[in-house]
Amino acid sequence: ICLPSEKTKRIIFEETANFTIYLIMRMIYDRNGDFESWQKRSREYLGKLKVLVIGQGNIGKIVKNKMELFTEVTTFDVSTNQMNDLEGYISTADIITLHIPLNSETKSFIDREKLSWIKNDAALINTSRGPIVDEDALFDEINSGRIRAAFDVFWNEPYKGKLTCFEPNQFLMTPHVSSTCKDFIEGLGHDLQDFVVKLTSSQN
């Protein structure tokens, strides 16, 4: 019937981007050491890591701008890049984060072939829509031990699917909460009140 206000939309864009960055950092720093054994594991300097942001809509642009403060960032968007170039982008990235809408053309956009391009020990982040990634193909790649992933969105929700067996070390899961913050919910409430007032006024 109506869209959220620009203020409310800004909150959801910012908060989803912030949560995406949290998942990226979790994947980078999650395996640094073991407290009980006091074992430390070496890691690459954060500034050397390469983050690929697929999709340069509202959220993807924010993720790019914020992650550029920490890492090397490249972007891919079907409106500005050639599909033939995607393999090169994916194969060199340490982190790949997805920010594209779900439609008939993007369902299983990240398919078995594209997953095979991801280099060993890289991580795939998804805070957009689950079906953008082929579930069976992702299962096989994670099961091989080659890659890791962090998803906030799934093919069916609440998710009870096959990838739960890898949680949390190889497949980190959060329950579709990337945009869920108090200010966003309050913003929607205010937007609804404004809509009701406008609707009532137009009928008088």
PDB file of C-alpha atoms in Angstrom:
ATOM      1  CA  ILE A   1       0.000   0.000   0.000  1.00  0.00           C
ATOM      2  CA  CYS A   2       2.864   2.345   0.836  1.00  0.00           C
ATOM      3  CA  LEU A   3       6.614   2.232   1.281  1.00  0.00           C
ATOM      4  CA  PRO A   4       8.489   3.106   4.473  1.00  0.00           C
ATOM      5  CA  SER A   5       9.689   6.677   4.831  1.00  0.00           C
ATOM      6  CA  GLU A   6      13.192   7.638   3.683  1.00  0.00           C
ATOM      7  CA  LYS A   7      14.283   7.822   7.331  1.00  0.00           C
ATOM      8  CA  THR A   8      13.035   4.301   8.056  1.00  0.00           C
ATOM      9  CA  LYS A   9      14.545   2.913   4.867  1.00  0.00           C
ATOM     10  CA  ARG A  10      17.875   4.442   5.791  1.00  0.00           C
ATOM     11  CA  ILE A  11      17.777   2.605   9.111  1.00  0.00           C
ATOM     12  CA  ILE A  12      17.135  -0.780   7.480  1.00  0.00           C
ATOM     13  CA  PHE A  13      19.836  -0.188   4.866  1.00  0.00           C
ATOM     14  CA  GLU A  14      22.403   0.888   7.464  1.00  0.00           C
ATOM     15  CA  GLU A  15      21.564  -1.830   9.971  1.00  0.00           C
ATOM     16  CA  THR A  16      21.619  -4.619   7.386  1.00  0.00           C
ATOM     17  CA  ALA A  17      24.991  -3.363   6.152  1.00  0.00           C
ATOM     18  CA  ASN A  18      26.317  -3.160   9.712  1.00  0.00           C
ATOM     19  CA  PHE A  19      25.168  -6.696  10.450  1.00  0.00           C
ATOM     20  CA  THR A  20      26.792  -7.902   7.233  1.00  0.00           C
ATOM     21  CA  ILE A  21      30.072  -6.371   8.376  1.00  0.00           C
ATOM     22  CA  TYR A  22      29.676  -8.142  11.717  1.00  0.00           C
ATOM     23  CA  LEU A  23      29.361 -11.474   9.893  1.00  0.00           C
ATOM     24  CA  ILE A  24      32.376 -10.638   7.732  1.00  0.00           C
ATOM     25  CA  MET A  25      34.444  -9.912  10.833  1.00  0.00           C
ATOM     26  CA  ARG A  26      33.219 -13.089  12.509  1.00  0.00           C
ATOM     27  CA  MET A  27      34.437 -15.117   9.543  1.00  0.00           C
ATOM     28  CA  ILE A  28      37.806 -13.347   9.597  1.00  0.00           C
ATOM     29  CA  TYR A  29      38.501 -13.530  13.320  1.00  0.00           C
ATOM     30  CA  ASP A  30      36.555 -16.600  14.417  1.00  0.00           C
ATOM     31  CA  ARG A  31      39.456 -19.043  14.342  1.00  0.00           C
ATOM     32  CA  ASN A  32      42.297 -17.030  15.846  1.00  0.00           C
ATOM     33  CA  GLY A  33      42.943 -19.199  18.846  1.00  0.00           C
ATOM     34  CA  ASP A  34      41.670 -21.502  21.566  1.00  0.00           C
ATOM     35  CA  PHE A  35      41.312 -20.079  25.062  1.00  0.00           C
ATOM     36  CA  GLU A  36      41.409 -23.388  26.932  1.00  0.00           C
ATOM     37  CA  SER A  37      44.684 -24.529  25.362  1.00  0.00           C
ATOM     38  CA  TRP A  38      45.935 -20.931  24.892  1.00  0.00           C
ATOM     39  CA  GLN A  39      46.776 -21.883  21.314  1.00  0.00           C
ATOM     40  CA  LYS A  40      47.238 -18.971  18.947  1.00  0.00           C
ATOM     41  CA  ARG A  41      46.785 -19.216  15.198  1.00  0.00           C
ATOM     42  CA  SER A  42      48.434 -16.863  12.740  1.00  0.00           C
ATOM     43  CA  ARG A  43      46.284 -14.787  10.419  1.00  0.00           C
ATOM     44  CA  GLU A  44      46.674 -12.425   7.512  1.00  0.00           C
ATOM     45  CA  TYR A  45      46.797  -8.696   8.180  1.00  0.00           C
ATOM     46  CA  LEU A  46      43.252  -7.384   7.750  1.00  0.00           C
ATOM     47  CA  GLY A  47      44.355  -4.772   5.226  1.00  0.00           C
ATOM     48  CA  LYS A  48      45.593  -7.509   2.865  1.00  0.00           C
ATOM     49  CA  LEU A  49      42.265  -9.319   2.676  1.00  0.00           C
ATOM     50  CA  LYS A  50      40.054  -8.907  -0.362  1.00  0.00           C
ATOM     51  CA  VAL A  51      36.294  -8.477   0.040  1.00  0.00           C
ATOM     52  CA  LEU A  52      34.014  -8.859  -2.981  1.00  0.00           C
ATOM     53  CA  VAL A  53      30.626  -7.133  -2.716  1.00  0.00           C
ATOM     54  CA  ILE A  54      28.201  -8.581  -5.275  1.00  0.00           C
ATOM     55  CA  GLY A  55      25.396  -6.090  -5.861  1.00  0.00           C
ATOM     56  CA  GLN A  56      25.665  -2.333  -5.576  1.00  0.00           C
ATOM     57  CA  GLY A  57      22.212  -1.345  -4.477  1.00  0.00           C
ATOM     58  CA  ASN A  58      21.479   0.595  -1.293  1.00  0.00           C
ATOM     59  CA  ILE A  59      22.946  -1.975   1.104  1.00  0.00           C
ATOM     60  CA  GLY A  60      25.815  -3.160  -1.064  1.00  0.00           C
ATOM     61  CA  LYS A  61      27.118   0.389  -1.478  1.00  0.00           C
ATOM     62  CA  ILE A  62      27.126   0.957   2.277  1.00  0.00           C
ATOM     63  CA  VAL A  63      28.990  -2.309   2.876  1.00  0.00           C
ATOM     64  CA  LYS A  64      31.564  -1.298   0.253  1.00  0.00           C
ATOM     65  CA  ASN A  65      32.106   2.149   1.726  1.00  0.00           C
ATOM     66  CA  LYS A  66      32.485   0.883   5.280  1.00  0.00           C
ATOM     67  CA  MET A  67      34.672  -2.140   4.506  1.00  0.00           C
ATOM     68  CA  GLU A  68      37.053   0.038   2.469  1.00  0.00           C
ATOM     69  CA  LEU A  69      38.226   1.447   5.804  1.00  0.00           C
ATOM     70  CA  PHE A  70      39.635  -1.979   6.719  1.00  0.00           C
ATOM     71  CA  THR A  71      40.281  -4.088   3.627  1.00  0.00           C
ATOM     72  CA  GLU A  72      40.686  -4.083  -0.118  1.00  0.00           C
ATOM     73  CA  VAL A  73      37.175  -4.072  -1.628  1.00  0.00           C
ATOM     74  CA  THR A  74      36.046  -4.900  -5.139  1.00  0.00           C
ATOM     75  CA  THR A  75      32.474  -4.802  -6.416  1.00  0.00           C
ATOM     76  CA  PHE A  76      30.441  -6.606  -9.028  1.00  0.00           C
ATOM     77  CA  ASP A  77      27.044  -5.534 -10.305  1.00  0.00           C
ATOM     78  CA  VAL A  78      25.278  -6.857 -13.398  1.00  0.00           C
ATOM     79  CA  SER A  79      24.350  -3.307 -14.405  1.00  0.00           C
ATOM     80  CA  THR A  80      27.975  -2.177 -14.678  1.00  0.00           C
ATOM     81  CA  ASN A  81      30.087  -5.339 -15.032  1.00  0.00           C
ATOM     82  CA  GLN A  82      30.335  -8.136 -17.566  1.00  0.00           C
ATOM     83  CA  MET A  83      29.357 -11.627 -16.411  1.00  0.00           C
ATOM     84  CA  ASN A  84      32.526 -12.962 -18.018  1.00  0.00           C
ATOM     85  CA  ASP A  85      34.525 -11.045 -15.412  1.00  0.00           C
ATOM     86  CA  LEU A  86      32.790 -12.571 -12.379  1.00  0.00           C
ATOM     87  CA  GLU A  87      35.028 -15.638 -12.140  1.00  0.00           C
ATOM     88  CA  GLY A  88      38.094 -13.451 -11.778  1.00  0.00           C
ATOM     89  CA  TYR A  89      36.488 -11.454  -8.997  1.00  0.00           C
ATOM     90  CA  ILE A  90      35.263 -14.513  -7.090  1.00  0.00           C
ATOM     91  CA  SER A  91      38.454 -16.546  -7.427  1.00  0.00           C
ATOM     92  CA  THR A  92      40.620 -13.856  -5.811  1.00  0.00           C
ATOM     93  CA  ALA A  93      38.312 -12.859  -2.934  1.00  0.00           C
ATOM     94  CA  ASP A  94      38.794 -13.886   0.690  1.00  0.00           C
ATOM     95  CA  ILE A  95      35.238 -12.834   1.562  1.00  0.00           C
ATOM     96  CA  ILE A  96      32.260 -12.695  -0.815  1.00  0.00           C
ATOM     97  CA  THR A  97      29.110 -10.933   0.358  1.00  0.00           C
ATOM     98  CA  LEU A  98      25.807 -11.001  -1.540  1.00  0.00           C
ATOM     99  CA  HIS A  99      23.493  -7.997  -1.929  1.00  0.00           C
ATOM    100  CA  ILE A 100      21.212  -8.743  -4.856  1.00  0.00           C
ATOM    101  CA  PRO A 101      17.403  -9.078  -5.025  1.00  0.00           C
ATOM    102  CA  LEU A 102      15.696 -12.428  -5.499  1.00  0.00           C
ATOM    103  CA  ASN A 103      13.852 -12.870  -8.785  1.00  0.00           C
ATOM    104  CA  SER A 104      13.577 -15.430 -11.572  1.00  0.00           C
ATOM    105  CA  GLU A 105      16.982 -14.417 -12.920  1.00  0.00           C
ATOM    106  CA  THR A 106      18.869 -14.472  -9.614  1.00  0.00           C
ATOM    107  CA  LYS A 107      17.478 -17.688  -8.130  1.00  0.00           C
ATOM    108  CA  SER A 108      20.526 -19.960  -7.645  1.00  0.00           C
ATOM    109  CA  PHE A 109      22.686 -17.167  -9.059  1.00  0.00           C
ATOM    110  CA  ILE A 110      25.508 -18.603  -6.961  1.00  0.00           C
ATOM    111  CA  ASP A 111      25.339 -22.090  -8.440  1.00  0.00           C
ATOM    112  CA  ARG A 112      27.681 -25.075  -8.383  1.00  0.00           C
ATOM    113  CA  GLU A 113      30.000 -23.563 -10.976  1.00  0.00           C
ATOM    114  CA  LYS A 114      30.347 -20.206  -9.234  1.00  0.00           C
ATOM    115  CA  LEU A 115      30.879 -21.883  -5.873  1.00  0.00           C
ATOM    116  CA  SER A 116      33.719 -23.884  -7.432  1.00  0.00           C
ATOM    117  CA  TRP A 117      35.436 -20.576  -8.275  1.00  0.00           C
ATOM    118  CA  ILE A 118      35.710 -19.636  -4.589  1.00  0.00           C
ATOM    119  CA  LYS A 119      39.241 -20.183  -3.361  1.00  0.00           C
ATOM    120  CA  ASN A 120      40.054 -22.491  -0.472  1.00  0.00           C
ATOM    121  CA  ASP A 121      39.179 -21.191   3.006  1.00  0.00           C
ATOM    122  CA  ALA A 122      37.304 -18.173   1.658  1.00  0.00           C
ATOM    123  CA  ALA A 123      33.915 -17.311   3.177  1.00  0.00           C
ATOM    124  CA  LEU A 124      30.535 -16.565   1.599  1.00  0.00           C
ATOM    125  CA  ILE A 125      28.184 -14.117   3.374  1.00  0.00           C
ATOM    126  CA  ASN A 126      24.467 -13.862   2.569  1.00  0.00           C
ATOM    127  CA  THR A 127      22.153 -11.281   4.134  1.00  0.00           C
ATOM    128  CA  SER A 128      20.003 -10.836   1.014  1.00  0.00           C
ATOM    129  CA  ARG A 129      17.877 -13.928   0.215  1.00  0.00           C
ATOM    130  CA  GLY A 130      18.619 -17.622   0.718  1.00  0.00           C
ATOM    131  CA  PRO A 131      17.580 -18.940  -2.724  1.00  0.00           C
ATOM    132  CA  ILE A 132      20.174 -16.733  -4.423  1.00  0.00           C
ATOM    133  CA  VAL A 133      22.548 -19.589  -3.527  1.00  0.00           C
ATOM    134  CA  ASP A 134      22.067 -23.222  -4.604  1.00  0.00           C
ATOM    135  CA  GLU A 135      21.547 -25.036  -1.286  1.00  0.00           C
ATOM    136  CA  ASP A 136      22.697 -28.484  -2.443  1.00  0.00           C
ATOM    137  CA  ALA A 137      25.802 -27.099  -4.133  1.00  0.00           C
ATOM    138  CA  LEU A 138      26.698 -25.066  -1.033  1.00  0.00           C
ATOM    139  CA  PHE A 139      26.289 -28.162   1.125  1.00  0.00           C
ATOM    140  CA  ASP A 140      28.734 -30.087  -1.050  1.00  0.00           C
ATOM    141  CA  GLU A 141      31.327 -27.305  -1.014  1.00  0.00           C
ATOM    142  CA  ILE A 142      31.178 -26.855   2.764  1.00  0.00           C
ATOM    143  CA  ASN A 143      31.170 -30.604   3.284  1.00  0.00           C
ATOM    144  CA  SER A 144      34.394 -30.819   1.302  1.00  0.00           C
ATOM    145  CA  GLY A 145      36.016 -28.506   3.839  1.00  0.00           C
ATOM    146  CA  ARG A 146      37.026 -26.016   1.162  1.00  0.00           C
ATOM    147  CA  ILE A 147      34.948 -22.984   2.132  1.00  0.00           C
ATOM    148  CA  ARG A 148      32.936 -21.517   4.989  1.00  0.00           C
ATOM    149  CA  ALA A 149      29.766 -19.427   5.022  1.00  0.00           C
ATOM    150  CA  ALA A 150      27.663 -17.155   7.218  1.00  0.00           C
ATOM    151  CA  PHE A 151      23.970 -16.795   6.355  1.00  0.00           C
ATOM    152  CA  ASP A 152      21.195 -14.692   7.881  1.00  0.00           C
ATOM    153  CA  VAL A 153      18.676 -15.784   5.223  1.00  0.00           C
ATOM    154  CA  PHE A 154      17.607 -19.241   4.134  1.00  0.00           C
ATOM    155  CA  TRP A 155      15.649 -21.306   1.648  1.00  0.00           C
ATOM    156  CA  ASN A 156      12.913 -22.023   4.189  1.00  0.00           C
ATOM    157  CA  GLU A 157      12.491 -20.168   7.460  1.00  0.00           C
ATOM    158  CA  PRO A 158      12.798 -21.118  10.263  1.00  0.00           C
ATOM    159  CA  TYR A 159      15.615 -23.106   8.666  1.00  0.00           C
ATOM    160  CA  LYS A 160      15.899 -26.802   9.585  1.00  0.00           C
ATOM    161  CA  GLY A 161      17.749 -27.905   6.459  1.00  0.00           C
ATOM    162  CA  LYS A 162      20.801 -29.979   5.758  1.00  0.00           C
ATOM    163  CA  LEU A 163      23.355 -27.222   6.335  1.00  0.00           C
ATOM    164  CA  THR A 164      22.555 -27.035  10.049  1.00  0.00           C
ATOM    165  CA  CYS A 165      24.964 -29.929  10.602  1.00  0.00           C
ATOM    166  CA  PHE A 166      27.866 -27.554   9.891  1.00  0.00           C
ATOM    167  CA  GLU A 167      26.809 -24.862  12.363  1.00  0.00           C
ATOM    168  CA  PRO A 168      28.572 -22.867  13.793  1.00  0.00           C
ATOM    169  CA  ASN A 169      32.168 -23.399  12.663  1.00  0.00           C
ATOM    170  CA  GLN A 170      31.736 -24.028   8.938  1.00  0.00           C
ATOM    171  CA  PHE A 171      28.261 -22.540   8.498  1.00  0.00           C
ATOM    172  CA  LEU A 172      27.366 -19.699  10.853  1.00  0.00           C
ATOM    173  CA  MET A 173      23.616 -19.086  11.038  1.00  0.00           C
ATOM    174  CA  THR A 174      21.602 -16.151  12.392  1.00  0.00           C
ATOM    175  CA  PRO A 175      17.762 -16.114  12.313  1.00  0.00           C
ATOM    176  CA  HIS A 176      17.102 -13.418   9.653  1.00  0.00           C
ATOM    177  CA  VAL A 177      17.890 -10.590  12.054  1.00  0.00           C
ATOM    178  CA  SER A 178      20.144  -8.346   9.964  1.00  0.00           C
ATOM    179  CA  SER A 179      17.519  -5.573   9.764  1.00  0.00           C
ATOM    180  CA  THR A 180      15.849  -6.240  13.105  1.00  0.00           C
ATOM    181  CA  CYS A 181      16.554  -3.328  15.388  1.00  0.00           C
ATOM    182  CA  LYS A 182      14.316  -1.323  17.707  1.00  0.00           C
ATOM    183  CA  ASP A 183      14.626   1.886  15.704  1.00  0.00           C
ATOM    184  CA  PHE A 184      13.512   0.193  12.485  1.00  0.00           C
ATOM    185  CA  ILE A 185      10.410  -1.287  14.132  1.00  0.00           C
ATOM    186  CA  GLU A 186       9.579   2.062  15.727  1.00  0.00           C
ATOM    187  CA  GLY A 187      10.081   3.765  12.364  1.00  0.00           C
ATOM    188  CA  LEU A 188       7.591   1.421  10.738  1.00  0.00           C
ATOM    189  CA  GLY A 189       5.101   2.210  13.483  1.00  0.00           C
ATOM    190  CA  HIS A 190       5.463   5.952  12.924  1.00  0.00           C
ATOM    191  CA  ASP A 191       5.160   5.453   9.158  1.00  0.00           C
ATOM    192  CA  LEU A 192       1.925   3.516   9.664  1.00  0.00           C
ATOM    193  CA  GLN A 193       0.505   6.257  11.880  1.00  0.00           C
ATOM    194  CA  ASP A 194       1.376   8.884   9.261  1.00  0.00           C
ATOM    195  CA  PHE A 195      -0.229   6.751   6.548  1.00  0.00           C
ATOM    196  CA  VAL A 196      -3.450   6.368   8.546  1.00  0.00           C
ATOM    197  CA  VAL A 197      -3.599  10.137   9.127  1.00  0.00           C
ATOM    198  CA  LYS A 198      -3.104  10.862   5.409  1.00  0.00           C
ATOM    199  CA  LEU A 199      -5.645   8.208   4.422  1.00  0.00           C
ATOM    200  CA  THR A 200      -8.218   9.569   6.867  1.00  0.00           C
ATOM    201  CA  SER A 201      -7.615  13.137   5.718  1.00  0.00           C
ATOM    202  CA  SER A 202      -8.110  12.199   2.064  1.00  0.00           C
ATOM    203  CA  GLN A 203     -11.478  10.617   2.843  1.00  0.00           C
ATOM    204  CA  ASN A 204     -12.857  13.677   4.684  1.00  0.00           C
TER     205      ASN A 204
END
